[in-house]
Short mmCIF file of C-alpha atoms and ligand atoms in Angstrom, two decimals:
data_model
loop_
_atom_site.label_atom_id
_atom_site.label_comp_id
_atom_site.label_asym_id
_atom_site.label_seq_id
_atom_site.Cartn_x
_atom_site.Cartn_y
_atom_site.Cartn_z
CA MET V 18 0.00 0.00 0.00
CA ALA V 19 1.50 3.32 -1.07
CA ARG V 20 1.01 6.69 0.58
CA LEU V 21 0.00 9.14 -2.13
CA ALA V 22 -0.67 12.84 -2.39
CA PHE V 23 -3.06 13.76 -5.20
CA ILE V 24 -3.10 17.43 -6.30
CA GLY V 25 -5.96 18.70 -8.49
CA LEU V 26 -9.41 17.20 -7.92
CA GLY V 27 -11.25 18.41 -11.02
CA ASN V 28 -13.17 16.53 -13.70
CA MET V 29 -10.31 14.06 -14.12
CA GLY V 30 -8.57 14.14 -10.72
CA LEU V 31 -11.52 13.25 -8.50
CA PRO V 32 -12.49 10.04 -10.32
CA MET V 33 -8.80 9.08 -10.48
CA VAL V 34 -8.63 9.49 -6.69
CA ARG V 35 -11.72 7.28 -6.32
CA ASN V 36 -9.99 4.52 -8.31
CA LEU V 37 -6.83 4.80 -6.20
CA LEU V 38 -8.96 4.46 -3.05
CA THR V 39 -10.75 1.44 -4.55
CA ALA V 40 -7.29 -0.07 -5.08
CA ASP V 41 -6.65 0.40 -1.33
CA GLN V 42 -4.06 3.17 -1.64
CA LEU V 43 -3.75 5.80 1.09
CA VAL V 44 -4.54 9.10 -0.59
CA THR V 45 -4.12 12.62 0.79
CA ALA V 46 -5.98 14.99 -1.52
CA TYR V 47 -5.43 18.68 -2.16
CA ASP V 48 -7.15 21.27 -4.36
CA LEU V 49 -7.67 25.02 -4.17
CA SER V 50 -11.43 24.35 -4.13
CA ALA V 51 -12.89 23.56 -0.69
CA GLU V 52 -15.91 21.96 -2.34
CA LEU V 53 -13.74 19.47 -4.24
CA MET V 54 -11.74 18.73 -1.09
CA LYS V 55 -15.00 17.83 0.62
CA LYS V 56 -15.92 15.46 -2.22
CA ALA V 57 -12.53 13.74 -1.97
CA GLU V 58 -12.98 13.37 1.79
CA GLN V 59 -16.44 11.87 1.25
CA ALA V 60 -14.82 9.37 -1.13
CA GLY V 61 -12.41 8.33 1.64
CA ALA V 62 -9.31 10.46 1.05
CA ALA V 63 -7.49 12.32 3.81
CA SER V 64 -7.36 16.05 3.24
CA ALA V 65 -4.55 18.53 3.79
CA SER V 66 -4.78 22.21 4.65
CA SER V 67 -1.95 23.15 2.26
CA LEU V 68 0.01 21.78 -0.66
CA SER V 69 3.14 21.45 1.47
CA GLU V 70 1.24 19.51 4.15
CA ALA V 71 -0.21 17.17 1.49
CA VAL V 72 3.16 16.23 0.00
CA ALA V 73 5.35 16.24 3.12
CA ASN V 74 5.15 12.58 4.10
CA VAL V 75 4.22 10.40 1.12
CA ASP V 76 5.83 7.91 -1.29
CA MET V 77 4.42 9.50 -4.45
CA VAL V 78 2.82 12.75 -5.57
CA ILE V 79 0.36 12.72 -8.48
CA SER V 80 -0.78 16.02 -9.98
CA MET V 81 -3.68 16.66 -12.38
CA VAL V 82 -4.01 20.42 -12.89
CA PRO V 83 -5.14 22.44 -15.94
CA ALA V 84 -2.01 23.68 -17.76
CA GLY V 85 1.73 24.48 -17.71
CA PRO V 86 1.53 27.54 -15.41
CA HIS V 87 -0.41 25.50 -12.82
CA VAL V 88 2.20 22.73 -12.97
CA LYS V 89 4.94 25.31 -12.36
CA ALA V 90 2.90 26.79 -9.50
CA VAL V 91 2.54 23.45 -7.71
CA TYR V 92 6.07 22.10 -8.28
CA GLN V 93 8.31 25.19 -8.17
CA GLY V 94 9.03 27.89 -5.59
CA PRO V 95 9.63 27.79 -1.83
CA GLU V 96 6.19 26.29 -1.06
CA GLY V 97 6.14 23.93 -4.07
CA ILE V 98 6.36 20.15 -4.23
CA ILE V 99 10.07 20.06 -5.11
CA ALA V 100 10.88 22.14 -2.02
CA LYS V 101 8.48 20.37 0.34
CA ALA V 102 8.38 16.66 -0.59
CA ALA V 103 10.46 14.20 1.38
CA ALA V 104 13.57 12.67 -0.21
CA ASN V 105 12.83 9.73 -2.58
CA THR V 106 9.24 10.80 -3.27
CA LEU V 107 8.30 9.83 -6.85
CA LEU V 108 6.67 12.72 -8.75
CA ILE V 109 4.04 11.98 -11.42
CA ASP V 110 2.42 14.81 -13.35
CA CYS V 111 -0.65 13.65 -15.31
CA SER V 112 -1.71 17.11 -16.58
CA THR V 113 -1.57 17.82 -20.32
CA ILE V 114 1.01 20.59 -20.70
CA ASP V 115 3.68 21.83 -23.11
CA VAL V 116 6.75 19.66 -23.57
CA ALA V 117 9.16 22.47 -22.63
CA THR V 118 7.56 23.03 -19.21
CA ALA V 119 7.41 19.28 -18.54
CA ARG V 120 11.16 18.98 -19.26
CA GLU V 121 12.00 22.13 -17.25
CA VAL V 122 10.13 20.95 -14.13
CA ALA V 123 11.52 17.39 -14.41
CA ALA V 124 15.07 18.77 -14.70
CA GLU V 125 14.57 20.94 -11.61
CA ALA V 126 13.17 17.91 -9.75
CA ALA V 127 16.15 15.78 -10.84
CA GLU V 128 18.56 18.46 -9.62
CA ALA V 129 16.88 18.28 -6.21
CA GLY V 130 17.26 14.47 -6.24
CA PHE V 131 13.71 13.44 -7.26
CA GLU V 132 12.60 11.04 -9.98
CA MET V 133 9.75 12.54 -12.02
CA VAL V 134 7.62 11.35 -14.94
CA ASP V 135 5.19 13.21 -17.15
CA ALA V 136 2.16 10.94 -17.61
CA PRO V 137 -0.64 12.67 -19.55
CA VAL V 138 -3.72 10.63 -20.30
CA SER V 139 -6.22 9.95 -23.01
CA GLY V 140 -9.66 8.53 -22.39
CA GLY V 141 -11.42 11.59 -20.94
CA VAL V 142 -13.70 11.76 -17.92
CA GLY V 143 -15.35 8.45 -18.87
CA GLY V 144 -11.95 6.72 -18.87
CA ALA V 145 -11.03 8.38 -15.57
CA GLU V 146 -14.27 7.11 -13.98
CA ALA V 147 -13.95 3.60 -15.41
CA GLY V 148 -10.22 3.35 -14.62
CA THR V 149 -9.46 2.69 -18.28
CA LEU V 150 -7.24 5.67 -19.10
CA THR V 151 -4.21 5.37 -21.37
CA PHE V 152 -1.09 6.87 -19.77
CA MET V 153 1.77 8.07 -21.97
CA VAL V 154 4.77 8.18 -19.68
CA GLY V 155 7.99 10.14 -20.19
CA GLY V 156 10.92 9.60 -17.85
CA SER V 157 13.69 7.15 -16.99
CA LYS V 158 13.09 3.38 -17.14
CA ALA V 159 13.56 3.20 -13.37
CA ALA V 160 10.99 5.93 -12.71
CA PHE V 161 8.55 4.31 -15.16
CA ALA V 162 8.91 0.96 -13.37
CA LYS V 163 7.99 2.63 -10.06
CA ALA V 164 5.08 4.62 -11.51
CA GLU V 165 3.54 1.80 -13.57
CA PRO V 166 1.83 -0.20 -10.77
CA ILE V 167 0.10 2.87 -9.36
CA LEU V 168 -0.97 4.10 -12.81
CA GLN V 169 -2.51 0.66 -13.40
CA ALA V 170 -5.03 1.45 -10.66
CA MET V 171 -6.33 4.29 -12.86
CA GLY V 172 -5.68 3.05 -16.37
CA ALA V 173 -5.86 0.16 -18.80
CA LYS V 174 -2.80 0.96 -20.92
CA ILE V 175 0.46 2.35 -19.55
CA ILE V 176 3.04 3.11 -22.25
CA HIS V 177 6.64 4.21 -21.71
CA THR V 178 7.19 6.77 -24.48
CA GLY V 179 10.82 7.66 -23.76
CA GLY V 180 12.64 10.28 -21.71
CA SER V 181 11.33 13.31 -19.90
CA GLY V 182 8.65 15.23 -21.83
CA ASN V 183 7.99 12.37 -24.25
CA GLY V 184 4.66 11.55 -22.60
CA GLN V 185 3.49 15.05 -23.50
CA ALA V 186 5.05 14.71 -26.97
CA ALA V 187 3.11 11.50 -27.67
CA LYS V 188 -0.12 13.02 -26.37
CA ILE V 189 0.01 16.18 -28.51
CA CYS V 190 1.14 14.36 -31.68
CA ASN V 191 -1.74 11.89 -31.27
CA ASN V 192 -4.31 14.60 -30.65
CA MET V 193 -3.10 16.69 -33.59
CA LEU V 194 -3.56 13.61 -35.80
CA LEU V 195 -7.01 13.01 -34.28
CA ALA V 196 -8.14 16.61 -34.94
CA ILE V 197 -6.95 16.45 -38.55
CA SER V 198 -8.59 13.06 -39.18
CA MET V 199 -11.86 14.26 -37.60
CA ILE V 200 -11.96 17.36 -39.78
CA GLY V 201 -11.17 15.25 -42.86
CA THR V 202 -13.94 12.80 -42.00
CA ALA V 203 -16.42 15.62 -41.36
CA GLU V 204 -15.51 17.29 -44.68
CA ALA V 205 -16.10 14.03 -46.57
CA PHE V 206 -19.61 13.71 -45.10
CA ALA V 207 -20.38 17.40 -45.76
CA LEU V 208 -19.31 17.06 -49.40
CA GLY V 209 -21.12 13.71 -49.74
CA ARG V 210 -24.38 15.29 -48.59
CA LYS V 211 -24.02 18.14 -51.10
CA LEU V 212 -23.53 15.49 -53.82
CA GLY V 213 -26.68 13.64 -52.76
CA LEU V 214 -24.83 10.75 -51.11
CA ASP V 215 -26.53 9.07 -48.16
CA ASP V 216 -24.49 9.25 -44.88
CA GLN V 217 -24.88 5.51 -44.24
CA ILE V 218 -23.78 4.59 -47.76
CA LEU V 219 -20.67 6.79 -47.55
CA PHE V 220 -19.94 5.22 -44.16
CA ASP V 221 -20.35 1.68 -45.55
CA VAL V 222 -17.96 2.47 -48.39
CA SER V 223 -15.31 4.44 -46.49
CA SER V 224 -15.26 2.30 -43.33
CA THR V 225 -14.26 -0.68 -45.47
CA SER V 226 -12.02 1.26 -47.89
CA SER V 227 -8.79 3.20 -47.85
CA GLY V 228 -10.43 6.24 -46.20
CA ARG V 229 -11.14 4.38 -42.99
CA CYS V 230 -9.85 5.75 -39.67
CA TRP V 231 -10.95 5.88 -35.99
CA SER V 232 -12.76 9.21 -36.49
CA LEU V 233 -14.91 7.49 -39.10
CA ASP V 234 -15.46 3.91 -37.99
CA THR V 235 -15.56 4.38 -34.18
CA TYR V 236 -16.49 8.03 -33.60
CA CYS V 237 -18.46 8.92 -36.74
CA PRO V 238 -19.30 12.67 -36.74
CA VAL V 239 -22.74 12.20 -38.37
CA PRO V 240 -25.68 10.60 -36.53
CA GLY V 241 -26.68 7.08 -37.51
CA PRO V 242 -23.82 4.85 -38.65
CA VAL V 243 -22.11 4.44 -35.21
CA PRO V 244 -24.85 4.54 -32.53
CA SER V 245 -22.38 5.17 -29.66
CA SER V 246 -20.79 8.26 -31.22
CA PRO V 247 -21.59 11.72 -29.70
CA ALA V 248 -23.22 12.78 -33.00
CA ASN V 249 -26.23 10.70 -31.88
CA ARG V 250 -26.70 12.80 -28.74
CA ASN V 251 -26.31 16.23 -30.27
CA TYR V 252 -22.55 16.18 -29.64
CA GLU V 253 -23.04 16.39 -25.85
CA GLY V 254 -20.41 14.73 -23.60
CA GLY V 255 -17.28 13.17 -25.06
CA PHE V 256 -14.09 15.21 -25.59
CA ALA V 257 -14.85 18.95 -25.55
CA ALA V 258 -13.77 20.99 -28.59
CA ALA V 259 -12.21 23.55 -26.19
CA LEU V 260 -9.87 20.85 -24.84
CA MET V 261 -8.97 19.77 -28.37
CA LEU V 262 -8.19 23.42 -29.14
CA LYS V 263 -5.92 23.54 -26.07
CA ASP V 264 -4.01 20.47 -27.29
CA LEU V 265 -3.71 21.91 -30.82
CA GLY V 266 -2.20 25.06 -29.28
CA LEU V 267 0.38 22.85 -27.52
CA SER V 268 1.25 20.96 -30.72
CA GLN V 269 1.55 24.17 -32.75
CA SER V 270 3.78 25.80 -30.16
CA ALA V 271 5.95 22.64 -30.07
CA ALA V 272 6.10 22.73 -33.89
CA GLY V 273 7.23 26.36 -33.68
CA ASP V 274 9.90 25.51 -31.08
CA THR V 275 11.30 22.60 -33.09
CA GLY V 276 10.82 23.85 -36.68
CA ALA V 277 8.50 20.92 -37.54
CA LYS V 278 6.17 21.62 -40.47
CA THR V 279 2.54 21.05 -39.43
CA PRO V 280 0.39 22.99 -41.92
CA LEU V 281 -2.65 20.74 -41.37
CA GLY V 282 -2.20 21.05 -37.60
CA ALA V 283 -2.23 24.84 -38.02
CA LYS V 284 -5.40 24.68 -40.11
CA ALA V 285 -7.05 22.34 -37.58
CA GLN V 286 -6.22 24.83 -34.80
CA GLU V 287 -7.76 27.65 -36.86
CA LEU V 288 -10.97 25.67 -37.48
CA TYR V 289 -11.36 24.61 -33.84
CA GLN V 290 -10.74 28.23 -32.80
CA GLU V 291 -13.59 29.32 -35.09
CA PHE V 292 -15.82 26.56 -33.70
CA THR V 293 -15.18 27.47 -30.05
CA ASP V 294 -15.42 31.23 -30.79
CA SER V 295 -18.90 30.58 -32.14
CA GLY V 296 -19.90 29.38 -28.65
CA HIS V 297 -19.56 25.62 -29.20
CA GLY V 298 -16.40 24.85 -27.21
CA GLY V 299 -18.41 22.71 -24.78
CA LEU V 300 -19.59 20.35 -27.52
CA ASP V 301 -17.71 17.18 -28.40
CA PHE V 302 -14.94 17.88 -30.93
CA SER V 303 -16.75 15.83 -33.61
CA GLY V 304 -19.41 18.59 -33.54
CA ILE V 305 -17.16 20.50 -35.93
CA PHE V 306 -19.13 18.59 -38.57
CA LYS V 307 -22.05 20.96 -37.92
CA MET V 308 -19.85 23.95 -38.77
CA LEU V 309 -18.41 22.34 -41.91
CA ASP V 310 -21.90 21.26 -43.00
CA GLY V 311 -23.12 24.85 -42.67
CA ASP V 312 -25.49 23.95 -39.83
CA ILE V 313 -24.01 26.56 -37.41
P1 LIG L 12 -10.29 20.78 -14.13
O1 LIG L 12 -10.17 22.23 -14.40
O2 LIG L 12 -11.64 20.16 -13.98
O3 LIG L 12 -9.46 20.41 -12.80
C1 LIG L 12 -8.22 20.95 -12.47
C2 LIG L 12 -8.16 21.14 -10.95
O4 LIG L 12 -6.86 21.61 -10.60
C3 LIG L 12 -9.17 22.17 -10.44
O5 LIG L 12 -10.02 21.58 -9.49
C4 LIG L 12 -8.28 23.26 -9.82
O6 LIG L 12 -8.84 23.86 -8.67
C5 LIG L 12 -7.02 22.48 -9.48
N1 LIG L 12 -5.85 23.34 -9.33
C6 LIG L 12 -5.39 24.30 -10.16
N2 LIG L 12 -4.31 24.90 -9.63
C7 LIG L 12 -4.07 24.30 -8.43
C8 LIG L 12 -3.11 24.47 -7.40
N3 LIG L 12 -2.16 25.42 -7.49
N4 LIG L 12 -3.18 23.68 -6.32
C9 LIG L 12 -4.14 22.74 -6.21
N5 LIG L 12 -5.09 22.53 -7.14
C10 LIG L 12 -5.05 23.29 -8.24
O7 LIG L 12 -9.46 20.07 -15.30
P2 LIG L 12 -9.60 18.53 -15.80
O8 LIG L 12 -10.67 18.43 -16.83
O9 LIG L 12 -9.63 17.64 -14.60
O10 LIG L 12 -8.20 18.37 -16.57
C11 LIG L 12 -6.97 18.23 -15.87
C12 LIG L 12 -5.88 17.96 -16.90
O11 LIG L 12 -6.20 16.77 -17.62
C13 LIG L 12 -5.73 19.08 -17.95
O12 LIG L 12 -4.36 19.26 -18.23
C14 LIG L 12 -6.47 18.52 -19.15
O13 LIG L 12 -5.99 19.03 -20.39
C15 LIG L 12 -6.18 17.03 -19.02
N6 LIG L 12 -7.16 16.16 -19.68
C16 LIG L 12 -8.50 16.40 -19.50
C17 LIG L 12 -9.41 15.56 -20.13
C18 LIG L 12 -10.90 15.80 -19.97
O14 LIG L 12 -11.68 15.19 -20.72
N7 LIG L 12 -11.34 16.64 -19.01
C19 LIG L 12 -8.97 14.51 -20.94
C20 LIG L 12 -7.59 14.27 -21.05
C21 LIG L 12 -6.70 15.11 -20.41
#
């Protein structure tokens, strides 16, 4: 049984804490929100009155906060995790953040003698609740080996993606590909409709032909062909377009930093910006079909 501190009890963090408790881990929870702290306590976690108290006497710290600046705020500075955790505490950041910040914080942790992995997830709130997340883990082999058993309590697939920052790299490359393939799929259906092609017939052809991809055959952006896809419930739930836009911002800034050419990633970012600016950032990202089809 490990003693864990879990920082960040939002949409993802709270259900992850519940799964750790189900797996009989000792969890001390901390969030800036008193309401979320209460929910974690009700689930069986111990609560701490400050970040430094939460991380002072544990084997591992897991963080799940919104973005790079929040990760810096919790790890760095005189009251941060690196200053306040006990020696040999393993640090695991599961937030989705930019690669540069992940590497900067891990390097600072290493300098202070800590092992740290970046372990962003895919699978969304549903995966967090069901304990079926995929973790993409960047860090040393030794740190991965220590983190893996605890991540298994929250996920179904735990993949070592290389050194520090490579978890974030895998996450943003995958999501850039997903955004591009979703827009491509949505464009094909929008054009098909204009040409008088039935959605189901285009699906039957493309899902068994060279155009097939996950965005088409598992998460189809038009209602009908795949009953479980968000298109069948007015694009409610699923993976919010605003979060996809966040990830596209991370991949474009990484492309800028490294000189990688990602013209379709840039276009995908532009289209998701337009979609969220029109007030639809809360819809599932496949809802971009409505915009491409001229429905909004
Ligand atoms: P959220 O906003 O619901 O939760 C984040 C929590 O972090 C909040 O409760 C906030 O109070 C807390 N927090 C922020 N700064 C803090 C600090 N200094 N100390 C303590 N707590 C602090 O966000 P979320 O949806 O749970 O997402 C968390 C991360 O997971 C993000 O990086 C997101 O991109 C990523 N992610 C989210 C999803 C999803 O579907 N929601 C899917 C995959 C990955």
